[in-house]
Amino acid sequence: MTDRFLAAYAPLADQLAARGVDVAAVKSALKKQHIETPSWGYGNSGTRFKVFAWPGAARNVHEKLEDAAYVHKLTGVAPSVALHIPWDKVDDWAALRQYAESLGVRIGAINPNVFQDDQYKLGSVCSPNAAAREAAIAHMVECCEIMKATGSTLLSLWFADGTNYAGQDSIVARKQRMEYALKQVYAHVPETGRMLIEYKFFEPAFYTTDLPDWGTAYAMALKVGERAEVLVDTGHHPQGTNIAAIVAFLLDEGRLGGFHFNARQYADDDLIVGTTNPFELFTIFHELVSAGPKAANVAYMIDQSHNIEPKLEAMIQSVINCQVAYAKALIVDRAALAAAQAAGDVLGAHNVLTDAYQTDVRPLLAQIRHEMGLHPDPIAAYRADGYARAVAEKRGAASGALGGYPG
Ligand code: RM4
Ligand code: MN
Ligand code: MN
């Protein structure tokens, strides 16, 4: 396998060069790609029906960091880890930061949790209960302090807020409570940091959701301040939504903060990125590459919950699938695309995109890994070495969620 891809690199490079692609520039962009993995993807997690204990699943934040460091060691492009508070809470943040750095990774986005406490039954920042709203704000302010202590530059917010029945609460009052809370919290975000506002169209609320779509999140970001931006979770849209179009709009407005990548077939399925939606992922990366410097600060994060699949292999595969989509986007012939678009050549323009999409970029990725001193095939490397077996033996199949998900 591996040799086949490496051996196929030279002809592919020739072919790309003949198409006018600057192969050296593409390679250097691929080497600089950065995909953040989530701590919660390494612990046990599942559906609302069952969490299946996985042998070797990380039992605490230290083990989650060790697993993330392992994924980075094999892929070379996953150097940071998102934390979920309080799932990953420790007493000594400086020590945790140091531990991460000793493993070769750093702490990425800090994700407050304002959805797993009894007081949040009717919502958090939008709840009709003032005490719940205050507790949620205080927790997010605490997370801003954690950002400072860990060197994180991202406060990543998602709210389970909404209602289940018409008339249950005032939609307008809830909107105003959301705006108030975001402004309060924003004042505590470190100057070097950004606030990312994530939306989701339904679940756990089924009638209204207080931040249901990108437009609402964007409107809030505009009200809150310059360093408030929208986070696009690829699993959080109604069927048929064109996510690339959302990405293009937000990029052009300078308000695309980051992504939570995953794949879905029906709802917020949190499956391995690019499995059900490889073309969608490609079109998203195409917009990112096309945006040039406007995409410079976008944070690329994975948000997945693996219930039946091996967690580490799933994470490695996710990182690889992001690399494939990015590589394909990088080799789009943008001059030909612009010419076809200007000429109104509908299918000519479309074919420029599909030509890149249908190119097998695995040899290119094998080559850059080889040049980075990595195994050209991270999945083969993972399957050949003993890390997963060793942690399964050491950690066992601990029952209960331990990752933060209800057990
Ligand atoms: C949500 C959302 C958030 C994640 C939680 C656990 O659906 O995607 O990003 O923090 O799940
Ligand atoms: Mn998410
Ligand atoms: Mn989600």
Coordinates of C-alpha atoms and ligand atoms in Angstrom, one line a residue:
M1 CA 0.0 0.0 0.0
T2 CA 2.5 2.5 1.3
D3 CA 5.0 1.9 -1.4
R4 CA 2.4 2.1 -4.0
F5 CA 1.5 5.6 -2.9
L6 CA 5.0 6.8 -2.6
A7 CA 6.0 5.3 -5.9
A8 CA 3.0 7.1 -7.5
Y9 CA 4.1 10.5 -6.3
A10 CA 6.6 11.3 -9.2
P11 CA 4.1 10.8 -12.0
L12 CA 1.4 12.7 -10.1
A13 CA 3.8 15.6 -9.4
D14 CA 4.6 15.7 -13.2
Q15 CA 0.9 15.6 -14.1
L16 CA 0.1 18.4 -11.6
A17 CA 3.0 20.5 -12.8
A18 CA 1.8 20.1 -16.4
R19 CA -1.6 21.4 -15.3
G20 CA 0.1 24.5 -13.9
V21 CA 0.0 23.5 -10.3
D22 CA 2.9 24.8 -8.1
V23 CA 3.6 21.5 -6.5
A24 CA 6.2 22.9 -4.0
A25 CA 3.7 25.5 -2.8
V26 CA 1.0 22.8 -2.4
K27 CA 3.3 20.6 -0.4
S28 CA 4.4 23.4 1.9
A29 CA 0.7 24.3 2.5
L30 CA -0.1 20.7 3.4
K31 CA 2.8 20.5 5.8
K32 CA 1.5 23.5 7.6
Q33 CA -2.1 22.3 7.9
H34 CA -3.4 22.1 11.5
I35 CA -6.3 20.1 12.7
E36 CA -7.3 20.2 16.3
T37 CA -8.6 17.1 17.9
P38 CA -11.2 17.1 20.8
S39 CA -10.4 15.6 24.2
W40 CA -13.9 14.1 24.3
G41 CA -13.2 12.1 21.2
Y42 CA -10.7 10.0 23.2
G43 CA -12.9 9.1 26.1
N44 CA -16.0 6.9 26.1
S45 CA -18.9 8.6 24.4
G46 CA -22.0 7.4 22.7
T47 CA -25.6 8.0 21.9
R48 CA -28.4 8.9 24.2
F49 CA -29.2 5.2 24.3
K50 CA -25.9 3.6 25.2
V51 CA -22.3 4.3 25.8
F52 CA -20.2 1.2 24.9
A53 CA -17.1 1.1 27.0
W54 CA -14.1 0.9 24.6
P55 CA -11.0 -1.0 25.8
G56 CA -8.3 1.7 26.2
A57 CA -10.6 4.7 26.1
A58 CA -8.9 7.6 27.9
R59 CA -10.1 7.9 31.5
N60 CA -8.9 11.4 32.3
V61 CA -7.6 14.5 30.7
H62 CA -4.0 13.2 31.0
E63 CA -4.8 10.1 29.0
K64 CA -6.7 12.2 26.5
L65 CA -3.7 14.4 26.0
E66 CA -1.5 11.3 25.6
D67 CA -3.8 9.9 22.9
A68 CA -4.0 13.3 21.1
A69 CA -0.2 13.4 21.2
Y70 CA -0.1 9.9 19.6
V71 CA -2.5 11.1 16.8
H72 CA -0.2 14.1 16.3
K73 CA 2.9 11.8 16.2
L74 CA 1.4 9.7 13.4
T75 CA -0.2 12.5 11.4
G76 CA 2.1 15.4 12.1
V77 CA -0.7 17.9 11.6
A78 CA -2.8 17.6 14.9
P79 CA -0.7 19.6 17.4
S80 CA -3.5 20.9 19.6
V81 CA -6.3 19.5 21.7
A82 CA -9.7 21.1 22.6
L83 CA -10.8 20.8 26.2
H84 CA -14.3 20.5 27.6
I85 CA -14.9 22.0 31.0
P86 CA -15.6 20.6 33.6
W87 CA -15.1 17.2 31.9
D88 CA -11.3 18.0 31.7
K89 CA -11.1 20.1 34.8
V90 CA -7.9 20.0 36.9
D91 CA -6.6 22.0 39.9
D92 CA -3.4 23.0 38.3
W93 CA -3.8 24.4 34.8
A94 CA -0.1 25.4 34.5
A95 CA 0.9 21.8 35.2
L96 CA -1.6 20.5 32.6
R97 CA -0.3 22.9 30.1
Q98 CA 3.3 21.8 30.8
Y99 CA 2.2 18.2 30.6
A100 CA 0.7 18.8 27.2
E101 CA 3.8 20.5 26.0
S102 CA 6.0 17.7 27.3
L103 CA 4.0 15.4 25.0
G104 CA 4.4 17.7 22.0
V105 CA 0.9 19.1 21.9
R106 CA -0.7 22.3 23.2
I107 CA -4.1 23.2 24.7
G108 CA -6.5 24.5 22.0
A109 CA -10.1 25.7 22.3
I110 CA -11.7 25.8 25.7
N111 CA -15.3 24.6 25.6
P112 CA -17.6 25.5 28.5
N113 CA -20.3 23.1 29.5
V114 CA -23.6 24.8 30.2
F115 CA -25.9 21.8 29.4
Q116 CA -25.3 19.1 31.9
D117 CA -26.4 20.6 35.2
D118 CA -29.9 20.2 36.7
Q119 CA -30.3 23.9 36.8
Y120 CA -30.0 24.1 33.0
K121 CA -33.2 22.1 32.4
L122 CA -34.9 25.1 30.8
G123 CA -31.7 26.4 29.2
S124 CA -28.6 28.1 30.4
V125 CA -28.0 31.8 29.3
C126 CA -31.6 31.9 27.9
S127 CA -33.3 30.2 30.8
P128 CA -36.3 32.0 32.5
N129 CA -34.4 31.2 35.7
A130 CA -32.1 34.1 36.6
A131 CA -29.9 31.9 38.8
A132 CA -29.3 29.5 36.0
R133 CA -28.4 32.3 33.7
E134 CA -25.9 33.7 36.2
A135 CA -24.4 30.4 36.8
A136 CA -23.8 29.8 33.1
I137 CA -22.2 33.3 32.7
A138 CA -20.0 32.6 35.7
H139 CA -18.9 29.3 34.3
M140 CA -18.0 30.8 31.0
V141 CA -16.0 33.6 32.8
E142 CA -14.2 30.9 34.6
C143 CA -13.4 29.3 31.2
C144 CA -11.8 32.7 30.2
E145 CA -9.5 32.3 33.2
I146 CA -8.7 28.8 32.1
M147 CA -7.8 30.2 28.7
K148 CA -5.3 32.5 30.3
A149 CA -3.8 29.7 32.4
T150 CA -3.5 27.3 29.6
G151 CA -2.4 29.7 26.8
S152 CA -5.6 28.9 24.9
T153 CA -6.8 31.6 22.4
L154 CA -10.3 30.2 21.7
L155 CA -13.4 30.2 23.8
S156 CA -15.8 27.9 21.9
L157 CA -19.4 28.3 22.9
W158 CA -22.3 25.9 22.3
F159 CA -25.7 26.2 24.0
A160 CA -28.3 23.5 24.4
D161 CA -30.8 26.3 24.8
G162 CA -34.2 26.2 23.3
T163 CA -37.8 25.3 23.9
N164 CA -39.9 22.2 23.3
Y165 CA -43.4 23.7 23.0
A166 CA -45.0 26.8 21.4
G167 CA -45.6 29.3 24.1
Q168 CA -43.2 27.6 26.6
D169 CA -41.1 30.8 26.9
S170 CA -40.8 34.2 25.2
I171 CA -38.6 33.8 22.1
V172 CA -37.8 37.5 22.2
A173 CA -36.9 37.5 25.8
R174 CA -34.6 34.5 25.2
K175 CA -32.9 36.3 22.3
Q176 CA -32.2 39.3 24.6
R177 CA -30.9 37.1 27.3
M178 CA -28.5 35.4 24.9
E179 CA -27.2 38.8 23.7
Y180 CA -26.7 40.0 27.3
A181 CA -24.8 36.9 28.3
L182 CA -22.5 36.9 25.3
K183 CA -21.6 40.5 25.9
Q184 CA -20.9 39.8 29.6
V185 CA -18.6 36.9 28.8
Y186 CA -16.9 38.7 25.9
A187 CA -15.6 41.3 28.3
H188 CA -13.5 38.5 29.9
V189 CA -12.1 36.9 26.8
P190 CA -8.3 37.6 26.8
E191 CA -7.3 40.3 24.4
T192 CA -5.4 37.8 22.3
G193 CA -8.3 35.4 22.3
R194 CA -11.5 35.0 20.3
M195 CA -15.0 33.9 21.1
L196 CA -16.5 31.3 18.7
I197 CA -20.3 31.0 18.6
E198 CA -21.6 27.7 17.5
Y199 CA -25.1 27.1 16.2
K200 CA -27.2 24.0 15.8
F201 CA -30.7 23.8 14.3
F202 CA -32.2 21.4 16.8
E203 CA -31.5 19.0 19.7
P204 CA -31.8 18.8 22.6
A205 CA -34.5 21.4 22.1
F206 CA -37.1 20.4 19.5
Y207 CA -39.4 23.4 19.0
T208 CA -37.1 26.4 19.0
T209 CA -33.4 26.7 19.4
D210 CA -31.9 30.0 20.6
L211 CA -28.9 29.9 18.2
P212 CA -30.4 27.7 15.4
D213 CA -28.4 28.8 12.4
W214 CA -25.3 30.7 11.1
G215 CA -27.3 33.9 10.5
T216 CA -28.4 34.1 14.1
A217 CA -24.8 33.3 15.3
Y218 CA -23.5 35.9 12.9
A219 CA -25.9 38.6 14.1
M220 CA -24.9 37.9 17.7
A221 CA -21.2 38.1 16.7
L222 CA -21.7 41.5 15.1
K223 CA -23.4 42.8 18.3
V224 CA -20.8 41.3 20.6
G225 CA -17.6 42.6 19.2
E226 CA -14.8 42.2 16.6
R227 CA -13.3 39.1 18.2
A228 CA -16.6 37.2 18.2
E229 CA -17.0 34.9 15.3
V230 CA -19.1 32.0 14.0
L231 CA -18.2 28.4 14.4
V232 CA -19.6 26.0 11.8
D233 CA -20.1 22.5 12.9
T234 CA -20.7 20.5 9.8
G235 CA -23.3 18.3 11.5
H236 CA -25.5 21.1 12.7
H237 CA -27.6 22.0 9.6
P238 CA -30.9 20.8 8.1
Q239 CA -30.6 18.4 5.3
G240 CA -29.7 20.0 2.0
T241 CA -28.0 23.1 3.5
N242 CA -25.1 24.3 1.4
I243 CA -22.4 24.6 4.0
A244 CA -19.8 25.9 1.4
A245 CA -22.0 28.9 0.7
I246 CA -22.2 29.7 4.4
V247 CA -18.4 29.4 4.7
A248 CA -17.9 31.6 1.7
F249 CA -20.1 34.3 3.1
L250 CA -18.6 34.3 6.6
L251 CA -15.1 34.2 5.3
D252 CA -15.7 37.3 3.1
E253 CA -17.2 39.1 6.1
G254 CA -14.3 38.2 8.3
R255 CA -16.5 36.3 10.8
L256 CA -15.6 32.7 10.2
G257 CA -14.0 31.6 13.4
G258 CA -13.6 27.9 13.0
F259 CA -15.0 24.5 12.3
H260 CA -16.2 21.5 14.1
F261 CA -15.7 18.8 11.5
N262 CA -17.7 15.5 11.5
A263 CA -20.0 13.7 9.1
R264 CA -23.7 13.1 9.4
Q265 CA -26.4 11.2 7.5
Y266 CA -29.4 12.3 9.4
A267 CA -29.0 14.6 12.4
D268 CA -26.0 15.6 14.5
D269 CA -24.4 12.1 14.0
D270 CA -20.8 13.0 14.9
L271 CA -19.3 10.4 12.5
I272 CA -15.8 10.4 11.1
V273 CA -15.3 13.5 9.0
G274 CA -15.6 13.0 5.2
T275 CA -17.2 9.6 5.4
T276 CA -20.7 10.5 4.2
N277 CA -19.8 13.9 2.8
P278 CA -16.4 13.9 0.9
F279 CA -17.6 16.2 -1.8
E280 CA -19.1 18.7 0.7
L281 CA -15.9 18.7 2.6
F282 CA -14.0 19.4 -0.6
T283 CA -16.3 22.3 -1.5
I284 CA -15.7 23.8 2.0
F285 CA -12.0 23.6 1.6
H286 CA -12.2 25.0 -1.8
E287 CA -13.8 28.2 -0.3
L288 CA -11.2 28.3 2.3
V289 CA -8.3 28.1 -0.2
S290 CA -10.0 30.6 -2.5
A291 CA -10.4 33.1 0.4
G292 CA -6.6 33.3 0.8
P293 CA -5.5 35.5 3.7
K294 CA -9.1 36.0 4.8
A295 CA -9.0 32.4 6.0
A296 CA -5.7 32.8 7.9
N297 CA -7.2 32.7 11.4
V298 CA -9.8 29.9 10.9
A299 CA -9.5 27.2 13.6
Y300 CA -10.0 23.7 12.3
M301 CA -11.3 21.3 14.9
I302 CA -12.8 17.9 14.9
D303 CA -16.0 17.3 16.9
Q304 CA -16.8 13.6 16.9
S305 CA -18.1 11.0 19.3
H306 CA -17.0 7.5 18.5
N307 CA -19.3 4.9 19.9
I308 CA -18.7 1.6 18.0
E309 CA -15.4 2.3 16.2
P310 CA -11.8 2.3 17.6
K311 CA -11.3 5.8 18.8
L312 CA -7.7 6.4 17.8
E313 CA -8.1 4.9 14.4
A314 CA -11.2 7.0 13.9
M315 CA -9.4 10.2 14.9
I316 CA -6.4 9.4 12.6
Q317 CA -8.8 8.7 9.7
S318 CA -10.6 12.0 10.4
V319 CA -7.4 14.0 10.2
I320 CA -6.4 12.2 7.0
N321 CA -9.8 12.9 5.4
C322 CA -9.3 16.6 6.2
Q323 CA -5.9 16.4 4.5
V324 CA -7.4 14.8 1.4
A325 CA -10.0 17.5 1.1
Y326 CA -7.5 20.3 1.6
A327 CA -5.0 18.7 -0.9
K328 CA -7.8 18.5 -3.5
A329 CA -8.8 22.1 -2.9
L330 CA -5.1 23.2 -3.2
I331 CA -4.8 21.7 -6.7
V332 CA -7.9 23.4 -8.2
D333 CA -6.8 25.3 -11.3
R334 CA -8.0 28.7 -10.1
A335 CA -7.0 30.6 -13.2
A336 CA -9.0 28.2 -15.4
L337 CA -11.9 28.4 -13.0
A338 CA -12.0 32.2 -13.1
A339 CA -11.8 32.2 -16.9
A340 CA -14.7 29.7 -17.2
Q341 CA -16.7 31.6 -14.6
A342 CA -16.2 34.9 -16.4
A343 CA -17.1 33.3 -19.8
G344 CA -20.3 31.9 -18.2
D345 CA -19.1 28.4 -19.0
V346 CA -21.3 26.6 -16.5
L347 CA -20.0 23.1 -17.0
G348 CA -16.5 24.1 -17.9
A349 CA -16.2 25.8 -14.5
H350 CA -17.8 22.8 -12.7
N351 CA -15.4 20.5 -14.5
V352 CA -12.4 22.5 -13.2
L353 CA -13.6 21.7 -9.7
T354 CA -14.4 18.0 -10.4
D355 CA -11.1 17.5 -12.1
A356 CA -9.3 18.4 -8.8
Y357 CA -11.8 16.5 -6.8
Q358 CA -11.3 13.3 -8.8
T359 CA -7.5 13.5 -8.6
D360 CA -6.1 10.8 -6.3
V361 CA -4.0 12.9 -3.9
R362 CA -2.9 10.0 -1.7
P363 CA 0.6 9.9 -3.3
L364 CA 1.0 13.6 -2.6
L365 CA 0.1 13.1 1.1
A366 CA 2.3 10.0 1.3
Q367 CA 5.2 12.1 0.0
I368 CA 4.7 15.1 2.3
R369 CA 4.6 12.7 5.3
H370 CA 7.8 11.0 4.1
E371 CA 9.4 14.5 3.9
M372 CA 8.2 15.3 7.4
G373 CA 9.8 12.1 8.7
L374 CA 6.5 10.3 9.2
H375 CA 5.2 7.0 8.1
P376 CA 3.6 7.6 4.7
D377 CA 0.4 5.8 5.8
P378 CA -0.7 6.7 9.4
I379 CA -3.4 4.1 9.5
A380 CA -0.9 1.3 8.6
A381 CA 1.5 2.7 11.2
Y382 CA -1.2 2.7 13.8
R383 CA -2.2 -0.9 12.9
A384 CA 1.4 -2.1 13.0
D385 CA 2.4 -0.6 16.3
G386 CA 1.3 -1.5 19.9
Y387 CA 0.0 1.8 21.3
A388 CA -3.7 0.9 21.1
R389 CA -3.1 -2.6 22.5
A390 CA -0.9 -1.2 25.3
V391 CA -3.5 1.3 26.4
A392 CA -6.2 -1.3 26.2
E393 CA -4.2 -3.4 28.6
K394 CA -3.3 -0.6 30.9
R395 CA -6.6 1.2 31.0
G396 CA -9.0 -1.6 30.4
A397 CA -12.7 -1.1 29.4
A398 CA -13.8 1.2 32.1
S399 CA -17.5 1.4 32.4
G400 CA -19.3 4.7 32.7
A401 CA -18.7 7.6 30.4
L402 CA -15.5 9.1 31.9
G403 CA -15.3 11.3 28.8
G404 CA -18.2 13.4 30.0
Y405 CA -21.0 11.8 28.2
P406 CA -23.9 10.3 30.2
G407 CA -23.0 6.7 30.9
Ligands
RM4_1 C1 -22.9 19.6 20.6 C2 -21.9 20.5 19.9 C3 -20.8 21.0 20.8 C4 -20.2 19.9 21.7 C5 -21.3 19.1 22.3 C6 -20.9 18.0 23.2 O1 -23.7 19.0 19.7 O2 -21.5 20.0 18.7 O3 -19.7 21.5 20.0 O4 -19.5 20.5 22.6 O5 -22.2 18.6 21.4
MN2 MN -19.7 20.9 17.7
MN3 MN -22.7 18.6 17.7

